[in-house]
XYZ file of N, CA and C in Angstrom:
525
model
N 115.337 90.473 108.574
C 116.112 89.325 108.418
C 116.167 89.062 106.857
N 117.322 88.695 106.219
C 117.659 88.349 104.866
C 117.908 87.000 104.667
N 117.388 86.248 103.786
C 117.532 84.878 103.517
C 117.625 84.631 102.044
N 118.468 83.583 101.667
C 118.521 83.282 100.138
C 117.611 82.192 99.892
N 117.092 82.337 98.604
C 116.396 81.240 98.111
C 116.985 81.106 96.670
N 117.965 79.839 96.620
C 118.894 79.929 95.440
C 119.659 81.023 95.326
N 119.770 81.902 94.315
C 120.485 83.082 94.288
C 119.701 84.375 94.306
N 118.413 84.215 95.017
C 117.642 85.400 95.165
C 117.435 85.650 96.431
N 117.706 86.806 96.945
C 117.765 87.320 98.287
C 116.163 87.859 98.609
N 115.678 87.431 99.940
C 114.548 87.979 100.432
C 114.744 88.464 101.793
N 113.952 89.673 101.887
C 113.927 90.292 103.082
C 112.718 90.167 103.843
N 112.593 89.621 105.156
C 111.496 89.256 105.902
C 111.436 90.097 107.103
N 110.261 90.935 107.317
C 110.005 91.656 108.533
C 108.811 90.865 109.193
N 109.021 90.418 110.394
C 107.956 89.749 111.017
C 108.325 88.149 111.203
N 107.603 87.340 112.137
C 107.754 86.150 112.365
C 106.980 85.178 111.399
N 107.611 84.227 110.500
C 106.889 83.127 109.981
C 106.373 82.248 110.685
N 105.200 81.570 110.433
C 104.854 80.549 111.260
C 105.711 79.147 111.256
N 105.555 78.400 111.988
C 106.259 77.125 111.945
C 105.469 76.183 111.022
N 106.202 75.289 110.317
C 105.535 74.313 109.405
C 104.855 73.272 110.213
N 103.772 72.670 109.586
C 103.364 71.496 110.373
C 103.438 70.397 109.876
N 103.636 70.504 108.358
C 104.035 69.306 107.514
C 105.149 69.662 106.658
N 105.786 68.617 106.048
C 107.052 68.931 105.116
C 106.607 69.357 103.807
N 105.256 69.374 103.332
C 104.812 69.687 102.247
C 103.927 70.962 102.285
N 104.111 71.733 101.237
C 103.390 73.055 101.366
C 102.508 72.865 99.909
N 101.243 72.945 99.952
C 100.424 73.060 98.760
C 100.053 74.405 98.566
N 100.406 74.903 97.379
C 100.359 76.290 96.995
C 99.008 76.570 95.945
N 98.071 77.219 96.556
C 96.757 77.201 95.747
C 96.701 78.538 95.016
N 96.407 78.507 93.719
C 96.164 79.655 93.015
C 94.578 79.638 92.393
N 94.212 80.646 91.742
C 92.867 80.500 91.155
C 92.857 80.253 89.717
N 93.679 79.346 89.212
C 93.786 79.096 87.792
C 92.843 77.752 87.704
N 92.376 77.602 86.556
C 91.441 76.392 86.108
C 91.859 75.297 86.721
N 90.989 74.611 87.487
C 91.049 73.293 88.208
C 91.860 73.220 89.531
N 92.214 74.267 89.813
C 93.096 74.276 91.023
C 92.398 73.869 92.491
N 91.261 74.262 92.644
C 90.513 73.905 93.854
C 90.311 72.320 93.831
N 89.958 71.543 92.564
C 89.854 70.258 92.506
C 91.212 69.407 92.685
N 92.200 69.994 92.067
C 93.464 69.461 92.196
C 94.002 69.350 93.635
N 93.513 70.538 94.428
C 94.137 70.526 95.858
C 93.268 69.561 96.558
N 91.939 69.464 96.403
C 91.195 68.337 97.200
C 91.570 66.957 96.870
N 91.858 66.667 95.586
C 92.454 65.500 95.482
C 93.906 65.030 95.894
N 94.616 66.086 95.861
C 95.925 65.995 96.552
C 95.939 66.006 97.965
N 95.131 66.674 98.864
C 94.885 66.508 100.083
C 94.339 65.293 100.804
N 93.530 64.593 99.744
C 92.926 63.442 100.168
C 93.964 62.316 100.527
N 95.152 62.343 99.938
C 96.117 61.291 100.082
C 97.562 61.938 100.788
N 97.671 63.271 100.671
C 98.906 63.830 101.192
C 98.792 64.880 102.226
N 99.227 64.683 103.617
C 99.184 65.794 104.514
C 99.980 66.901 104.151
N 99.410 67.987 104.160
C 100.341 69.310 103.774
C 99.600 70.629 104.402
N 100.574 71.438 104.553
C 100.159 72.899 104.831
C 99.522 73.396 103.424
N 98.504 74.192 103.770
C 97.915 74.863 102.638
C 98.043 76.203 102.615
N 98.659 76.815 101.591
C 98.687 78.280 101.230
C 98.053 78.672 100.037
N 97.382 79.833 100.254
C 96.641 80.352 98.893
C 97.175 81.713 98.565
N 96.987 82.022 97.431
C 97.155 83.353 96.866
C 95.915 84.063 96.226
N 95.968 85.400 96.393
C 94.865 86.230 95.669
C 93.342 85.650 95.787
N 92.619 85.404 94.883
C 91.268 85.074 94.902
C 91.088 83.623 95.589
N 91.969 82.648 95.488
C 92.055 81.529 95.930
C 91.963 81.545 97.484
N 92.451 82.580 98.164
C 92.367 82.793 99.474
C 90.847 82.545 100.024
N 90.021 83.463 99.164
C 88.596 83.316 99.573
C 87.806 82.070 99.247
N 88.329 81.499 98.118
C 87.481 80.340 97.474
C 88.045 79.001 98.175
N 89.055 78.925 98.747
C 89.360 77.540 99.298
C 88.505 77.307 100.608
N 87.791 76.156 100.693
C 86.971 75.863 101.595
C 87.458 75.292 103.091
N 88.815 74.946 102.880
C 89.466 74.351 104.161
C 90.237 75.473 104.917
N 91.021 74.842 105.839
C 91.778 75.574 106.770
C 93.230 76.076 105.855
N 93.641 77.286 106.007
C 94.647 77.982 105.232
C 95.822 78.076 106.377
N 97.067 77.718 106.061
C 98.275 77.923 106.823
C 98.690 79.356 106.708
N 98.662 79.664 105.371
C 99.084 80.932 104.756
C 98.124 81.719 103.831
N 98.006 82.818 103.934
C 97.428 83.662 102.816
C 98.480 84.741 102.264
N 98.673 84.655 101.046
C 99.868 85.418 100.375
C 99.630 86.021 99.247
N 100.143 87.312 99.007
C 99.989 88.085 97.938
C 100.816 89.038 97.602
N 101.177 89.399 96.311
C 102.042 90.616 96.118
C 100.985 91.810 96.213
N 99.861 91.823 96.288
C 98.661 92.756 96.282
C 98.358 92.976 97.803
N 99.289 93.312 98.633
C 99.226 93.507 99.989
C 97.845 94.444 100.413
N 97.716 95.300 99.864
C 96.438 96.097 99.977
C 95.134 95.308 100.009
N 95.026 94.287 99.329
C 93.859 93.421 99.105
C 93.893 92.273 100.069
N 94.867 91.954 100.793
C 94.991 90.726 101.591
C 93.919 90.774 102.627
N 93.779 91.632 103.384
C 92.874 91.793 104.613
C 91.426 91.461 103.874
N 91.131 92.104 102.879
C 89.689 91.813 102.367
C 89.423 90.279 101.982
N 90.356 89.724 101.313
C 90.326 88.124 101.043
C 90.347 87.600 102.154
N 90.929 87.887 103.161
C 90.946 86.967 104.490
C 89.382 87.075 105.011
N 89.118 88.271 105.247
C 87.773 88.611 105.903
C 86.610 87.963 105.189
N 86.815 87.656 103.912
C 85.766 86.974 102.983
C 85.693 85.454 103.239
N 86.706 84.792 103.818
C 86.833 83.476 103.930
C 85.640 82.858 104.684
N 85.144 81.755 104.335
C 84.020 81.036 105.168
C 84.524 80.498 106.319
N 86.008 80.022 106.296
C 86.492 79.208 107.555
C 87.330 80.390 107.975
N 87.038 80.820 109.146
C 87.522 82.014 109.804
C 88.661 81.595 110.835
N 88.517 80.277 111.483
C 89.279 79.812 112.549
C 89.854 78.419 112.254
N 91.118 78.383 112.353
C 92.121 79.588 112.824
C 92.442 80.369 111.507
N 92.668 81.577 111.886
C 93.079 82.581 111.024
C 94.387 82.309 110.329
N 94.634 82.387 109.064
C 95.965 82.219 108.523
C 96.885 83.206 108.722
N 98.230 82.885 108.729
C 99.382 84.022 108.606
C 99.048 84.607 107.427
N 99.346 85.866 107.390
C 99.041 86.694 106.136
C 100.469 87.382 105.767
N 100.817 86.890 104.711
C 102.138 87.452 104.143
C 101.897 88.143 102.951
N 102.555 89.513 102.878
C 102.500 90.419 101.848
C 103.706 91.209 101.565
N 103.868 91.869 100.447
C 105.049 92.645 99.957
C 105.162 93.888 100.828
N 104.091 94.506 101.158
C 104.178 95.690 102.135
C 103.504 95.372 103.459
N 103.606 96.115 104.507
C 102.999 96.088 105.733
C 101.740 96.838 105.714
N 100.770 96.315 105.127
C 99.254 96.940 104.970
C 98.610 96.495 106.137
N 97.520 97.081 106.514
C 96.697 96.471 107.647
C 96.295 94.980 107.622
N 96.347 94.132 108.518
C 96.130 93.118 108.168
C 97.222 91.907 108.036
N 98.341 92.433 107.499
C 99.460 91.778 107.002
C 100.366 91.481 108.328
N 100.767 90.209 108.560
C 101.484 89.742 109.719
C 102.777 89.751 109.437
N 103.375 89.367 108.206
C 104.726 89.203 107.722
C 105.068 89.879 106.303
N 105.956 90.674 106.390
C 106.355 91.355 105.023
C 107.547 90.602 104.526
N 107.499 90.242 103.306
C 108.548 89.561 102.446
C 108.721 90.344 101.133
N 109.887 90.866 101.046
C 110.197 91.538 99.674
C 111.469 90.731 99.025
N 111.261 90.489 97.714
C 112.372 89.861 96.884
C 113.151 91.071 96.116
N 114.419 90.694 96.190
C 115.428 91.538 95.654
C 115.363 91.899 94.091
N 114.559 90.966 93.374
C 114.117 91.180 91.948
C 112.748 91.139 91.794
N 112.438 91.463 90.428
C 110.990 91.410 90.166
C 110.366 89.967 90.454
N 109.232 89.900 91.011
C 108.691 88.626 91.038
C 107.633 88.246 90.241
N 107.667 87.131 89.573
C 106.831 86.625 88.589
C 105.563 86.174 88.985
N 104.507 86.953 89.556
C 103.343 86.678 90.015
C 103.180 86.143 91.639
N 101.891 86.392 92.018
C 101.823 86.065 93.429
C 101.905 84.695 93.531
N 101.767 83.553 92.593
C 102.112 82.161 92.596
C 103.512 81.988 92.863
N 104.313 82.902 92.121
C 105.773 82.496 92.343
C 106.293 82.988 93.736
N 105.642 84.136 94.231
C 105.904 84.657 95.405
C 105.685 83.569 96.505
N 104.558 83.060 96.283
C 104.048 81.973 97.283
C 105.181 80.768 97.268
N 105.524 80.229 96.057
C 106.505 79.239 96.036
C 107.800 79.690 96.618
N 108.332 80.904 96.380
C 109.470 81.398 97.015
C 109.296 81.340 98.516
N 108.191 81.634 99.013
C 108.144 81.801 100.368
C 108.227 80.232 100.958
N 107.683 79.478 100.327
C 107.753 78.192 100.770
C 109.218 77.515 100.811
N 109.898 77.960 99.934
C 111.504 77.645 99.870
C 111.970 78.198 100.914
N 111.690 79.514 101.369
C 112.321 80.111 102.408
C 111.946 79.376 103.967
N 110.837 78.946 103.930
C 110.297 78.325 105.051
C 110.800 76.765 105.217
N 111.648 76.490 104.288
C 112.247 75.091 104.320
C 111.344 73.851 104.061
N 110.280 74.009 103.405
C 109.428 72.886 102.808
C 110.340 72.046 102.055
N 110.201 70.773 102.297
C 110.782 69.743 101.328
C 110.082 69.720 99.807
N 108.736 69.775 100.130
C 107.999 69.858 98.546
C 107.132 71.007 98.633
N 107.265 71.652 97.521
C 106.302 72.778 97.130
C 105.510 72.216 96.006
N 104.079 72.222 96.281
C 103.200 71.765 95.112
C 102.386 72.647 94.755
N 102.164 73.120 93.612
C 101.345 74.014 92.874
C 100.064 73.439 92.476
N 98.973 74.074 92.800
C 97.617 73.737 92.267
C 96.862 75.192 91.761
N 96.436 75.046 90.472
C 95.870 76.291 90.066
C 96.651 77.519 89.808
N 98.091 77.074 89.696
C 99.039 78.112 89.301
C 99.645 77.616 88.010
N 99.348 78.293 86.798
C 99.675 77.623 85.522
C 100.355 78.395 84.510
N 100.170 79.698 84.513
C 100.811 80.716 83.637
C 100.247 80.399 82.305
N 98.990 79.958 82.160
C 98.480 79.778 80.730
C 97.444 80.869 80.485
N 96.868 81.642 81.313
C 95.874 82.661 80.942
C 96.914 83.894 80.496
N 96.064 84.525 79.589
C 96.741 85.589 78.929
C 97.431 86.513 79.741
N 96.583 87.103 80.902
C 97.202 88.037 81.694
C 98.569 87.712 82.459
N 98.792 86.113 82.506
C 100.111 85.675 83.125
C 101.295 85.518 82.239
N 101.115 85.636 80.890
C 102.147 85.311 80.076
C 103.519 86.073 80.244
N 103.176 87.431 80.750
C 104.227 88.461 80.775
C 105.285 87.844 81.944
N 104.765 86.962 82.881
C 105.586 86.515 84.051
C 106.490 85.313 83.688
N 106.326 84.754 82.520
C 107.199 83.647 82.210
C 108.735 83.816 82.091
N 109.029 84.770 81.647
C 110.563 85.115 81.738
C 111.089 85.184 83.317
N 110.211 85.749 84.167
C 110.624 85.862 85.507
C 110.624 84.473 86.283
N 109.801 83.703 85.867
C 109.700 82.175 86.287
C 111.005 81.532 85.949
N 111.307 81.774 84.536
C 112.485 81.188 83.869
C 113.538 81.574 84.489
N 113.840 82.732 85.060
C 115.047 83.311 85.614
C 115.234 82.715 87.124
N 113.987 82.485 87.645
C 114.108 81.908 89.272
C 114.519 80.606 89.153
N 114.079 79.832 88.109
C 114.214 78.332 87.962
C 115.923 78.380 87.757
N 116.397 79.216 86.729
C 117.893 79.340 86.398
C 118.831 79.585 87.628
N 118.219 80.410 88.566
C 119.020 80.818 89.802
C 118.818 79.916 91.102
N 117.947 78.725 90.682
C 117.823 77.559 91.659
C 116.827 78.071 92.723
N 116.091 79.055 92.570
C 115.061 79.391 93.497
C 113.801 78.679 93.430
N 113.670 77.574 92.552
C 112.475 76.792 92.499
C 112.763 75.374 92.856
N 113.861 75.136 93.571
C 114.034 73.750 93.842
C 113.146 73.188 94.759
N 112.752 72.062 94.605
C 111.612 71.338 95.368
C 110.128 71.793 94.940
N 110.019 72.514 93.898
C 108.798 73.039 93.364
C 108.332 72.168 92.315
N 107.145 71.533 92.362
C 106.465 70.812 91.409
C 105.041 71.427 91.226
N 104.353 71.045 90.097
C 102.754 71.218 89.855
C 102.189 70.158 89.766
N 100.778 70.181 90.030
C 99.793 68.886 89.739
C 99.290 69.040 88.462
N 99.525 70.298 87.671
C 99.052 70.411 86.297
C 99.889 69.225 85.503
N 99.082 68.605 84.633
C 99.644 67.429 83.868
C 100.528 67.938 82.583
N 100.139 69.212 82.165
C 100.679 69.804 80.929
C 100.661 71.189 81.034
N 101.353 71.906 80.127
C 101.419 73.439 80.027
C 102.647 73.931 80.309
N 102.810 75.336 80.112
C 104.219 75.900 80.272
C 104.886 75.716 81.396
N 104.169 75.955 82.611
C 104.757 75.879 83.992
C 105.196 74.548 84.216
N 104.289 73.479 83.897
C 104.711 72.269 84.046
C 105.861 71.737 83.396
N 106.088 72.108 82.306
C 107.280 71.936 81.287
C 108.549 72.579 81.791
N 108.380 73.646 82.285
C 109.446 74.475 83.205
C 109.919 73.834 84.341
N 109.083 73.217 85.039
C 109.457 72.679 86.410
C 109.916 71.396 86.119
N 109.594 70.594 85.022
C 110.277 69.292 84.960
C 111.407 69.335 84.449
N 111.973 70.514 83.593
C 113.086 70.663 82.975
C 114.343 70.865 83.698
N 115.560 70.310 83.336
C 116.774 70.353 84.373
C 117.038 71.956 84.057
N 117.657 72.458 85.278
C 118.125 74.001 85.015
C 119.169 74.040 84.199
């Protein structure tokens, strides 16, 4: 099945889970992400999705485990302390342990962006980022891709819990 997120096309193979809440909290492994997530969840009911190392680190129930690194997803999910219920696993390739494959028609600016785009495809009213910052040196190369996705309308409804930083400024800016 193909779906549009703004002007970006995604192809999905498999069935995505139903939303439990209108809000998706997207957790990455950036500084402060775990604390931001816990504080947010204390006052806002949300489905929680994590990408990459945050899949293993998050101490609560995950609705989705997501990564562009599909070959690593099964290991991250297996190392979680909370095993029940098992999160739906979404990756760019159908590797062992991946429930749903989602491919984007353009280069995707990090697993955090892949996760935010998935939230848009699933129809979440609010997509809230925690620990996804684009401040670490290895992430700087993805900024142009995030900027292009914003310009194409693919980041509608996406916000960040970070008070400052490059991504916070991008998401606050008008397209």
